[in-house]
Amino acid sequence: MNITELRERALEIGKVTEDFDLEIEELQLEEEVACFAWKHRKNEDNGIWIEISTNGTLLDLNKDLLSPSALIFSEKQLYEMAIDFVLNHYPSALQQFAFEEWKREENRGYRLSYVQKVEGLALPHTGFWLSILEDGEVVLFKYVGMAEDIRIPQLIMEKEKIKERFLRELEMELQTTNLSNELYNFTGASSKLVYEPSFPFSYLCADGTSVLEDVEEDTEEELELVSPPKIERLLNELIGFNEDEYEKIRESDLGDEIGSVWRPKNFTSEVEGTSISDFFQKRNQLTLKFKHDKKTNHLRGVFSFLDRKGELFLNEEQCKKLALEFLFTLYPNADEFLRMVRRISQDEEEGNFIHFHFNIHWGNVRNRFGSAWIGVNRTTGTIDHYLGPDMNLEDLKKINTKPDISIQEAVRNYQKDFDVKLEWKIEYQDHTSHYVLVYVPDFPRLEGKVAFIDAQNGEVIVSKEYF
């Protein structure tokens, strides 16, 4: 099918009305896939994304709708409609794949999924899944298909021996963390001192062999921030942002953050194509992006697409001074919480940017989630990239960093619910992939897996399972 026929096919599948404008249209001949995207004229958040093969078969559908219609079907009717949708596009799908789940989704109707199974176990990234709203509208569909390279082991080690190996290699690291009720089940304050369980291997193969965790070659050295630098410029000056010379072109609600995109006034784009590359170029070309905390308006992120090139070529020490000035402008007591990590690579030293990485600590204990990255443009002296901590550093002061629970007791609390199970995993190697059967930690009595042990009261903190 040619691009015109594929577009008509996509319009039919997505039920795209005249209220939508085409934003992306790209035919990828090598992958034999055509991609299309439409946006609603009056609401940018209302869009439709479709991928179809060059023979017209639906591969991916994602519809962000303003709201479902008032029409509501029963759960049984919705299940039948979901099955009909799949069979309309893939008549033999129910024979190829095994039922995985049908479940209620928060604010999105129901989710149906089928997977390929081997040895009674599901193969990840196979089969298909979809989401259907109460009015019968299929708003999400993804077809992945069958696995190609499945390597069944000749030997499967006894489960108890594998379990013993896991527990023998178990490690516990003391750290502070800030937990979210959306991701974890816990009691008390969200800022805690915890032990995090880990193993020196990524997983154990079914035959008992192990795959070691990747170890970074670059060594890290953490340096304390001794004294605050002299603050010579305002924050916007360090970023190189004069609001009078820019206009805000977009603003997005990012949960607990607000994202805004700014562009120089009187900008005119010369990009006219509809490819995916053209789409991102139109959205990003000569923009300056910010992220601010929704409650405090504190700056959490900066990313420049301005392609700024000046006449300077600052050395590392000069860039470090600018990075620290920027950091202490945002956090006047940064030296209480942050330590600098500097990784040196030849490519970076010869480029136009020098990046600085800061880890978060409190009371000589490393914080689990949280760091800051600052990229200094050595040709202009501006801060072109910044990714800040996604937490209020002052909350760390509420944490007592002396544990009441020993490592041995934390290990015992972890072991109470610990088990192992077999599952298929995709292994990537030399630009190819294959499936291997592995043993992984399992917590059958819990609704999730053990993520941490509270270092003050020994509470088992469970991460919620999301599919």
CSV table of C-alpha atoms in Angstrom, one decimal:
chain,number,residue,atom,x,y,z
A,1,MET,CA,0.0,0.0,0.0
A,2,ASN,CA,1.2,3.5,-0.7
A,3,ILE,CA,1.3,6.3,1.8
A,4,THR,CA,-2.1,7.7,0.7
A,5,GLU,CA,-3.8,4.3,1.1
A,6,LEU,CA,-2.1,3.8,4.4
A,7,ARG,CA,-3.3,7.2,5.7
A,8,GLU,CA,-6.9,6.3,4.6
A,9,ARG,CA,-6.6,3.0,6.4
A,10,ALA,CA,-5.3,4.8,9.6
A,11,LEU,CA,-8.1,7.3,9.4
A,12,GLU,CA,-10.6,4.5,9.3
A,13,ILE,CA,-9.1,2.5,12.2
A,14,GLY,CA,-8.7,5.6,14.4
A,15,LYS,CA,-12.1,7.0,13.6
A,16,VAL,CA,-10.4,10.3,13.1
A,17,THR,CA,-12.8,13.2,12.6
A,18,GLU,CA,-12.3,16.6,10.9
A,19,ASP,CA,-11.6,18.2,14.3
A,20,PHE,CA,-8.1,16.7,14.1
A,21,ASP,CA,-5.1,18.0,12.2
A,22,LEU,CA,-2.4,15.7,10.9
A,23,GLU,CA,0.9,16.2,12.7
A,24,ILE,CA,3.0,13.2,11.8
A,25,GLU,CA,3.0,11.1,8.7
A,26,GLU,CA,6.0,8.9,8.0
A,27,LEU,CA,6.6,5.8,6.0
A,28,GLN,CA,9.5,3.8,7.3
A,29,LEU,CA,10.3,1.4,4.4
A,30,GLU,CA,13.1,-0.5,6.2
A,31,GLU,CA,10.8,-1.4,9.1
A,32,GLU,CA,7.7,-1.7,6.8
A,33,VAL,CA,5.8,0.6,9.1
A,34,ALA,CA,3.8,3.8,8.6
A,35,CYS,CA,3.3,6.2,11.6
A,36,PHE,CA,0.5,8.8,11.9
A,37,ALA,CA,-0.4,11.3,14.6
A,38,TRP,CA,-3.3,13.8,14.8
A,39,LYS,CA,-4.0,16.5,17.4
A,40,HIS,CA,-7.4,18.1,18.2
A,41,ARG,CA,-7.5,21.7,17.0
A,42,LYS,CA,-9.0,23.0,20.3
A,43,ASN,CA,-7.2,20.8,22.8
A,44,GLU,CA,-3.5,19.8,22.3
A,45,ASP,CA,-3.9,17.0,24.9
A,46,ASN,CA,-6.5,15.3,22.7
A,47,GLY,CA,-4.6,13.2,20.2
A,48,ILE,CA,-4.5,10.0,18.2
A,49,TRP,CA,-1.4,7.9,17.4
A,50,ILE,CA,-1.4,5.0,14.9
A,51,GLU,CA,1.2,2.6,13.6
A,52,ILE,CA,0.3,0.2,10.8
A,53,SER,CA,2.3,-2.2,8.7
A,54,THR,CA,2.8,-1.4,5.0
A,55,ASN,CA,0.1,-4.1,4.2
A,56,GLY,CA,-2.4,-2.2,6.4
A,57,THR,CA,-2.3,-4.3,9.6
A,58,LEU,CA,-2.8,-2.4,12.8
A,59,LEU,CA,0.3,-2.5,15.1
A,60,ASP,CA,-0.2,0.3,17.6
A,61,LEU,CA,-3.1,2.6,18.5
A,62,ASN,CA,-3.2,5.2,21.3
A,63,LYS,CA,-6.1,7.7,21.7
A,64,ASP,CA,-6.1,10.5,24.3
A,65,LEU,CA,-9.7,11.4,24.4
A,66,LEU,CA,-11.3,14.4,26.0
A,67,SER,CA,-13.9,12.3,27.8
A,68,PRO,CA,-15.9,9.1,27.1
A,69,SER,CA,-19.4,9.4,25.9
A,70,ALA,CA,-22.4,9.0,28.3
A,71,LEU,CA,-23.1,5.5,26.8
A,72,ILE,CA,-22.0,2.8,29.2
A,73,PHE,CA,-21.9,-1.0,28.4
A,74,SER,CA,-21.7,-3.9,30.9
A,75,GLU,CA,-18.4,-5.5,31.7
A,76,LYS,CA,-19.4,-8.6,29.7
A,77,GLN,CA,-20.3,-6.5,26.7
A,78,LEU,CA,-17.0,-4.7,26.9
A,79,TYR,CA,-15.1,-7.9,27.1
A,80,GLU,CA,-16.9,-9.2,24.0
A,81,MET,CA,-16.3,-5.9,22.1
A,82,ALA,CA,-12.6,-6.0,23.0
A,83,ILE,CA,-12.3,-9.6,21.7
A,84,ASP,CA,-14.2,-8.6,18.5
A,85,PHE,CA,-11.7,-5.7,18.0
A,86,VAL,CA,-8.7,-8.0,18.2
A,87,LEU,CA,-10.2,-10.7,16.0
A,88,ASN,CA,-11.1,-8.0,13.4
A,89,HIS,CA,-7.4,-7.2,13.0
A,90,TYR,CA,-5.9,-10.6,13.9
A,91,PRO,CA,-8.3,-13.5,13.3
A,92,SER,CA,-6.0,-16.2,14.7
A,93,ALA,CA,-4.7,-14.2,17.8
A,94,LEU,CA,-6.7,-16.2,20.4
A,95,GLN,CA,-5.2,-19.5,19.0
A,96,GLN,CA,-1.6,-18.1,19.0
A,97,PHE,CA,-1.6,-16.5,22.5
A,98,ALA,CA,-2.9,-17.4,26.0
A,99,PHE,CA,-5.2,-15.3,28.1
A,100,GLU,CA,-3.2,-13.2,30.6
A,101,GLU,CA,-5.6,-10.8,32.3
A,102,TRP,CA,-8.8,-8.8,32.1
A,103,LYS,CA,-8.9,-6.1,34.8
A,104,ARG,CA,-10.5,-2.8,35.7
A,105,GLU,CA,-8.3,0.2,35.0
A,106,GLU,CA,-8.4,3.4,37.0
A,107,ASN,CA,-10.4,6.0,35.0
A,108,ARG,CA,-9.8,4.0,31.7
A,109,GLY,CA,-12.3,1.2,31.6
A,110,TYR,CA,-10.8,-2.2,31.3
A,111,ARG,CA,-7.5,-3.8,30.1
A,112,LEU,CA,-7.3,-7.0,28.2
A,113,SER,CA,-4.0,-8.8,27.5
A,114,TYR,CA,-2.9,-12.1,25.9
A,115,VAL,CA,0.7,-13.4,25.8
A,116,GLN,CA,2.7,-16.3,24.3
A,117,LYS,CA,3.6,-19.0,26.9
A,118,VAL,CA,6.3,-21.6,26.9
A,119,GLU,CA,6.7,-24.2,29.6
A,120,GLY,CA,3.5,-22.6,31.1
A,121,LEU,CA,5.3,-19.3,31.7
A,122,ALA,CA,4.5,-16.0,29.9
A,123,LEU,CA,7.1,-14.5,27.5
A,124,PRO,CA,7.4,-10.8,28.1
A,125,HIS,CA,6.8,-8.5,25.2
A,126,THR,CA,4.7,-10.9,23.2
A,127,GLY,CA,1.1,-11.1,22.3
A,128,PHE,CA,-1.1,-8.0,22.5
A,129,TRP,CA,-3.0,-5.8,25.0
A,130,LEU,CA,-5.7,-3.2,24.7
A,131,SER,CA,-7.7,-0.7,26.9
A,132,ILE,CA,-11.4,-0.1,26.3
A,133,LEU,CA,-13.5,2.6,27.9
A,134,GLU,CA,-17.0,2.0,29.3
A,135,ASP,CA,-18.5,3.4,26.1
A,136,GLY,CA,-16.8,0.7,24.0
A,137,GLU,CA,-14.1,2.9,22.6
A,138,VAL,CA,-10.7,1.2,22.2
A,139,VAL,CA,-8.2,3.8,23.2
A,140,LEU,CA,-5.1,1.7,23.4
A,141,PHE,CA,-4.0,-1.3,21.3
A,142,LYS,CA,-0.5,-2.8,21.0
A,143,TYR,CA,0.3,-5.9,19.0
A,144,VAL,CA,3.8,-7.3,19.7
A,145,GLY,CA,3.5,-10.8,18.1
A,146,MET,CA,5.4,-14.1,18.6
A,147,ALA,CA,8.8,-14.6,20.1
A,148,GLU,CA,11.5,-15.7,17.7
A,149,ASP,CA,14.5,-17.0,19.7
A,150,ILE,CA,13.5,-19.0,22.9
A,151,ARG,CA,16.4,-20.9,24.5
A,152,ILE,CA,15.1,-23.7,26.7
A,153,PRO,CA,17.7,-24.9,29.2
A,154,GLN,CA,18.8,-28.5,29.3
A,155,LEU,CA,19.1,-28.4,33.1
A,156,ILE,CA,16.9,-26.6,35.7
A,157,MET,CA,18.4,-26.3,39.2
A,158,GLU,CA,16.4,-27.2,42.2
A,159,LYS,CA,14.5,-24.2,43.5
A,160,GLU,CA,15.7,-24.6,47.1
A,161,LYS,CA,19.3,-24.5,46.0
A,162,ILE,CA,18.7,-21.3,44.1
A,163,LYS,CA,16.9,-19.8,47.0
A,164,GLU,CA,19.8,-20.6,49.3
A,165,ARG,CA,22.2,-19.0,46.8
A,166,PHE,CA,20.2,-15.8,46.6
A,167,LEU,CA,20.0,-15.4,50.4
A,168,ARG,CA,23.7,-16.2,50.8
A,169,GLU,CA,24.5,-13.3,48.4
A,170,LEU,CA,22.0,-10.9,49.8
A,171,GLU,CA,23.4,-7.4,50.6
A,172,MET,CA,21.8,-4.5,52.5
A,173,GLU,CA,22.7,-0.9,52.0
A,174,LEU,CA,21.8,1.8,54.5
A,175,GLN,CA,20.4,4.9,52.9
A,176,THR,CA,17.8,7.7,53.2
A,177,THR,CA,14.9,7.9,50.8
A,178,ASN,CA,11.6,9.7,50.2
A,179,LEU,CA,8.8,7.4,49.5
A,180,SER,CA,5.6,7.9,47.5
A,181,ASN,CA,2.2,6.3,48.4
A,182,GLU,CA,1.6,5.7,44.7
A,183,LEU,CA,4.6,3.4,44.5
A,184,TYR,CA,5.0,1.9,48.0
A,185,ASN,CA,3.0,0.5,50.9
A,186,PHE,CA,4.4,1.9,54.2
A,187,THR,CA,3.4,3.5,57.4
A,188,GLY,CA,4.5,6.8,59.0
A,189,ALA,CA,6.5,9.5,57.4
A,190,SER,CA,7.5,9.3,53.8
A,191,SER,CA,11.1,10.4,54.5
A,192,LYS,CA,12.9,7.4,56.0
A,193,LEU,CA,16.2,5.7,56.8
A,194,VAL,CA,16.1,2.3,55.2
A,195,TYR,CA,18.1,-0.7,54.2
A,196,GLU,CA,17.8,-1.6,50.5
A,197,PRO,CA,18.3,-5.3,49.6
A,198,SER,CA,20.3,-6.1,46.5
A,199,PHE,CA,22.3,-8.9,44.9
A,200,PRO,CA,25.7,-8.9,43.0
A,201,PHE,CA,24.1,-10.5,40.0
A,202,SER,CA,21.3,-9.4,37.7
A,203,TYR,CA,19.6,-12.8,37.9
A,204,LEU,CA,20.3,-16.5,38.2
A,205,CYS,CA,19.8,-18.6,35.1
A,206,ALA,CA,17.6,-21.7,35.5
A,207,ASP,CA,20.8,-23.9,35.3
A,208,GLY,CA,22.3,-22.0,38.2
A,209,THR,CA,24.8,-19.8,36.3
A,210,SER,CA,24.7,-16.0,37.1
A,211,VAL,CA,24.9,-12.8,35.2
A,212,LEU,CA,26.8,-10.2,37.1
A,213,GLU,CA,25.5,-6.7,37.5
A,214,ASP,CA,27.1,-4.2,35.1
A,215,VAL,CA,29.9,-2.4,36.9
A,216,GLU,CA,30.8,1.1,35.7
A,217,GLU,CA,34.3,1.4,34.5
A,218,ASP,CA,34.6,5.1,35.5
A,219,THR,CA,35.5,5.4,39.2
A,220,GLU,CA,33.6,8.0,41.2
A,221,GLU,CA,35.0,10.3,43.9
A,222,GLU,CA,32.6,12.3,46.0
A,223,LEU,CA,33.8,15.7,47.0
A,224,GLU,CA,32.3,17.8,49.8
A,225,LEU,CA,31.2,21.3,48.8
A,226,VAL,CA,33.4,23.3,51.1
A,227,SER,CA,32.2,26.9,51.0
A,228,PRO,CA,29.5,28.7,49.0
A,229,PRO,CA,30.9,30.7,46.1
A,230,LYS,CA,30.2,34.4,45.8
A,231,ILE,CA,26.9,34.9,44.0
A,232,GLU,CA,27.5,37.4,41.3
A,233,ARG,CA,24.5,37.0,39.0
A,234,LEU,CA,20.8,36.3,39.2
A,235,LEU,CA,19.4,32.9,38.3
A,236,ASN,CA,18.1,34.0,34.9
A,237,GLU,CA,21.4,35.6,34.0
A,238,LEU,CA,23.2,32.3,34.8
A,239,ILE,CA,20.7,30.5,32.5
A,240,GLY,CA,20.9,33.2,29.9
A,241,PHE,CA,17.1,33.9,29.9
A,242,ASN,CA,15.6,37.3,29.5
A,243,GLU,CA,11.8,36.9,29.8
A,244,ASP,CA,11.2,40.1,27.8
A,245,GLU,CA,12.9,38.5,24.8
A,246,TYR,CA,11.0,35.2,24.9
A,247,GLU,CA,7.4,34.1,24.7
A,248,LYS,CA,5.8,31.1,26.4
A,249,ILE,CA,4.5,28.7,23.8
A,250,ARG,CA,3.4,25.8,25.9
A,251,GLU,CA,2.7,24.8,29.5
A,252,SER,CA,2.0,21.3,30.8
A,253,ASP,CA,0.9,19.8,34.0
A,254,LEU,CA,3.5,17.1,34.9
A,255,GLY,CA,1.9,15.9,38.1
A,256,ASP,CA,3.8,17.6,40.9
A,257,GLU,CA,5.6,19.8,38.4
A,258,ILE,CA,4.7,22.4,35.8
A,259,GLY,CA,6.6,22.3,32.5
A,260,SER,CA,6.9,25.4,30.4
A,261,VAL,CA,8.5,25.9,26.9
A,262,TRP,CA,9.8,29.3,25.8
A,263,ARG,CA,11.0,30.5,22.4
A,264,PRO,CA,12.5,33.8,21.2
A,265,LYS,CA,9.9,36.3,20.0
A,266,ASN,CA,9.3,36.6,16.3
A,267,PHE,CA,10.6,33.1,15.7
A,268,THR,CA,9.6,31.5,12.4
A,269,SER,CA,10.2,27.8,11.7
A,270,GLU,CA,11.4,26.7,8.3
A,271,VAL,CA,10.5,23.1,9.0
A,272,GLU,CA,7.5,22.0,6.9
A,273,GLY,CA,7.7,18.2,6.8
A,274,THR,CA,5.5,15.7,8.7
A,275,SER,CA,8.0,13.1,9.6
A,276,ILE,CA,8.7,12.2,13.3
A,277,SER,CA,12.0,14.1,13.1
A,278,ASP,CA,10.2,17.1,11.6
A,279,PHE,CA,7.6,17.0,14.4
A,280,PHE,CA,10.2,17.1,17.2
A,281,GLN,CA,12.2,19.7,15.4
A,282,LYS,CA,9.1,22.0,15.2
A,283,ARG,CA,8.4,21.5,18.9
A,284,ASN,CA,12.0,21.8,20.1
A,285,GLN,CA,13.7,24.1,17.7
A,286,LEU,CA,15.2,27.2,19.5
A,287,THR,CA,13.3,26.5,22.7
A,288,LEU,CA,14.2,26.8,26.4
A,289,LYS,CA,12.4,24.3,28.6
A,290,PHE,CA,11.8,24.7,32.4
A,291,LYS,CA,10.3,22.5,35.1
A,292,HIS,CA,9.1,24.1,38.3
A,293,ASP,CA,7.7,22.5,41.5
A,294,LYS,CA,4.0,23.0,41.4
A,295,LYS,CA,3.7,23.9,45.1
A,296,THR,CA,6.9,25.9,45.7
A,297,ASN,CA,7.7,27.1,42.2
A,298,HIS,CA,11.2,26.0,42.9
A,299,LEU,CA,13.2,25.4,39.7
A,300,ARG,CA,13.7,21.6,39.1
A,301,GLY,CA,14.9,21.5,35.5
A,302,VAL,CA,16.3,23.4,32.5
A,303,PHE,CA,17.0,22.2,29.0
A,304,SER,CA,18.2,24.4,26.2
A,305,PHE,CA,17.6,23.7,22.5
A,306,LEU,CA,18.9,27.2,21.7
A,307,ASP,CA,22.2,25.9,20.1
A,308,ARG,CA,24.1,28.6,21.7
A,309,LYS,CA,27.8,29.0,20.7
A,310,GLY,CA,30.0,31.8,21.9
A,311,GLU,CA,33.5,33.0,21.6
A,312,LEU,CA,34.7,31.6,25.0
A,313,PHE,CA,36.3,28.2,25.8
A,314,LEU,CA,36.1,28.0,29.6
A,315,ASN,CA,38.2,25.4,31.4
A,316,GLU,CA,36.8,22.9,33.9
A,317,GLU,CA,37.6,25.1,36.9
A,318,GLN,CA,35.8,28.1,35.4
A,319,CYS,CA,32.8,25.9,34.5
A,320,LYS,CA,32.8,24.5,38.0
A,321,LYS,CA,32.6,28.0,39.5
A,322,LEU,CA,29.5,28.7,37.4
A,323,ALA,CA,27.9,25.4,38.3
A,324,LEU,CA,28.4,26.0,42.0
A,325,GLU,CA,27.1,29.5,41.7
A,326,PHE,CA,24.0,28.2,40.0
A,327,LEU,CA,23.6,25.4,42.6
A,328,PHE,CA,24.0,27.7,45.6
A,329,THR,CA,21.6,30.2,44.1
A,330,LEU,CA,18.9,27.5,44.1
A,331,TYR,CA,20.0,25.9,47.4
A,332,PRO,CA,21.8,28.4,49.7
A,333,ASN,CA,22.7,25.5,52.0
A,334,ALA,CA,23.7,23.1,49.3
A,335,ASP,CA,26.8,22.1,51.2
A,336,GLU,CA,24.6,20.4,53.8
A,337,PHE,CA,23.1,18.0,51.4
A,338,LEU,CA,25.1,17.7,48.2
A,339,ARG,CA,28.5,16.2,47.2
A,340,MET,CA,30.0,16.6,43.8
A,341,VAL,CA,30.9,13.6,41.6
A,342,ARG,CA,33.1,14.4,38.6
A,343,ARG,CA,33.5,11.8,35.8
A,344,ILE,CA,36.2,12.8,33.3
A,345,SER,CA,36.1,11.6,29.7
A,346,GLN,CA,38.2,12.8,26.8
A,347,ASP,CA,35.1,13.4,24.6
A,348,GLU,CA,33.5,15.7,27.2
A,349,GLU,CA,36.7,17.7,27.7
A,350,GLU,CA,37.0,18.4,24.0
A,351,GLY,CA,33.3,19.3,23.6
A,352,ASN,CA,31.3,22.5,24.2
A,353,PHE,CA,29.8,21.3,27.5
A,354,ILE,CA,31.1,20.2,30.9
A,355,HIS,CA,28.7,18.4,33.1
A,356,PHE,CA,28.7,18.1,36.9
A,357,HIS,CA,26.9,15.5,38.9
A,358,PHE,CA,26.0,16.0,42.6
A,359,ASN,CA,24.8,13.2,44.9
A,360,ILE,CA,22.5,13.8,47.9
A,361,HIS,CA,23.6,12.9,51.4
A,362,TRP,CA,22.4,13.5,54.9
A,363,GLY,CA,24.3,12.7,58.0
A,364,ASN,CA,27.0,10.8,55.9
A,365,VAL,CA,24.2,8.5,54.5
A,366,ARG,CA,23.6,8.5,50.7
A,367,ASN,CA,20.0,9.3,49.6
A,368,ARG,CA,18.4,6.6,47.5
A,369,PHE,CA,16.5,8.8,45.0
A,370,GLY,CA,18.0,12.1,44.2
A,371,SER,CA,20.8,13.8,42.4
A,372,ALA,CA,21.5,17.0,40.5
A,373,TRP,CA,23.1,17.4,37.1
A,374,ILE,CA,24.4,20.7,35.7
A,375,GLY,CA,25.7,21.3,32.2
A,376,VAL,CA,27.7,24.4,31.6
A,377,ASN,CA,28.2,25.7,28.1
A,378,ARG,CA,31.9,26.5,28.0
A,379,THR,CA,31.5,28.7,24.9
A,380,THR,CA,28.9,31.1,26.4
A,381,GLY,CA,29.2,30.5,30.2
A,382,THR,CA,25.5,29.8,30.5
A,383,ILE,CA,23.8,26.9,32.3
A,384,ASP,CA,22.2,25.0,29.4
A,385,HIS,CA,21.2,21.8,31.2
A,386,TYR,CA,20.0,21.3,34.7
A,387,LEU,CA,18.2,18.4,36.3
A,388,GLY,CA,17.5,18.9,40.0
A,389,PRO,CA,16.5,16.7,43.0
A,390,ASP,CA,12.8,15.7,42.8
A,391,MET,CA,12.4,16.2,46.5
A,392,ASN,CA,12.5,18.9,49.2
A,393,LEU,CA,16.0,18.6,50.6
A,394,GLU,CA,14.9,20.1,53.9
A,395,ASP,CA,12.8,17.0,54.5
A,396,LEU,CA,16.0,15.1,55.0
A,397,LYS,CA,16.5,16.9,58.3
A,398,LYS,CA,13.6,15.0,59.7
A,399,ILE,CA,15.4,11.7,59.3
A,400,ASN,CA,17.4,10.2,62.2
A,401,THR,CA,20.4,8.6,60.4
A,402,LYS,CA,21.3,6.3,63.2
A,403,PRO,CA,19.5,2.9,62.6
A,404,ASP,CA,17.8,1.1,65.5
A,405,ILE,CA,17.7,-2.1,63.4
A,406,SER,CA,20.9,-4.0,62.6
A,407,ILE,CA,21.8,-5.3,59.2
A,408,GLN,CA,21.3,-8.9,60.5
A,409,GLU,CA,17.8,-8.1,61.7
A,410,ALA,CA,16.9,-6.4,58.4
A,411,VAL,CA,18.1,-9.5,56.6
A,412,ARG,CA,15.9,-11.7,58.8
A,413,ASN,CA,12.8,-9.5,58.1
A,414,TYR,CA,13.6,-9.7,54.3
A,415,GLN,CA,13.9,-13.5,54.4
A,416,LYS,CA,10.5,-14.0,56.1
A,417,ASP,CA,8.6,-13.5,52.8
A,418,PHE,CA,11.3,-14.4,50.3
A,419,ASP,CA,11.0,-17.0,47.7
A,420,VAL,CA,12.1,-17.5,44.1
A,421,LYS,CA,10.3,-18.4,40.9
A,422,LEU,CA,11.1,-19.1,37.2
A,423,GLU,CA,10.3,-16.6,34.5
A,424,TRP,CA,11.4,-15.8,31.0
A,425,LYS,CA,13.6,-12.8,30.5
A,426,ILE,CA,14.8,-11.1,27.3
A,427,GLU,CA,18.6,-11.0,27.0
A,428,TYR,CA,20.1,-8.5,24.6
A,429,GLN,CA,23.5,-9.2,23.0
A,430,ASP,CA,25.2,-7.8,19.9
A,431,HIS,CA,22.1,-6.1,18.5
A,432,THR,CA,20.0,-9.2,18.8
A,433,SER,CA,17.8,-10.6,21.6
A,434,HIS,CA,16.7,-14.0,22.8
A,435,TYR,CA,14.7,-15.4,25.7
A,436,VAL,CA,16.4,-17.2,28.7
A,437,LEU,CA,14.7,-18.9,31.6
A,438,VAL,CA,15.8,-17.4,34.9
A,439,TYR,CA,15.1,-17.5,38.7
A,440,VAL,CA,14.0,-14.2,40.2
A,441,PRO,CA,13.0,-13.1,43.7
A,442,ASP,CA,9.4,-13.7,44.5
A,443,PHE,CA,7.2,-12.7,47.4
A,444,PRO,CA,4.0,-14.8,47.0
A,445,ARG,CA,2.4,-13.6,50.3
A,446,LEU,CA,2.8,-10.0,49.4
A,447,GLU,CA,1.1,-7.7,46.8
A,448,GLY,CA,4.4,-6.7,45.3
A,449,LYS,CA,8.1,-7.1,46.2
A,450,VAL,CA,10.1,-6.1,49.2
A,451,ALA,CA,11.8,-2.8,48.3
A,452,PHE,CA,13.2,-1.7,51.6
A,453,ILE,CA,13.4,-2.5,55.3
A,454,ASP,CA,12.8,0.4,57.6
A,455,ALA,CA,16.0,0.9,59.6
A,456,GLN,CA,14.2,2.3,62.7
A,457,ASN,CA,11.3,-0.2,63.2
A,458,GLY,CA,12.1,-3.1,60.9
A,459,GLU,CA,8.9,-2.6,58.8
A,460,VAL,CA,8.9,-4.4,55.4
A,461,ILE,CA,8.2,-1.7,52.7
A,462,VAL,CA,6.6,-3.2,49.6
A,463,SER,CA,6.7,-1.7,46.1
A,464,LYS,CA,3.3,-1.9,44.4
A,465,GLU,CA,3.0,-4.0,41.3
A,466,TYR,CA,2.0,-2.2,38.1
A,467,PHE,CA,1.3,-3.9,34.7
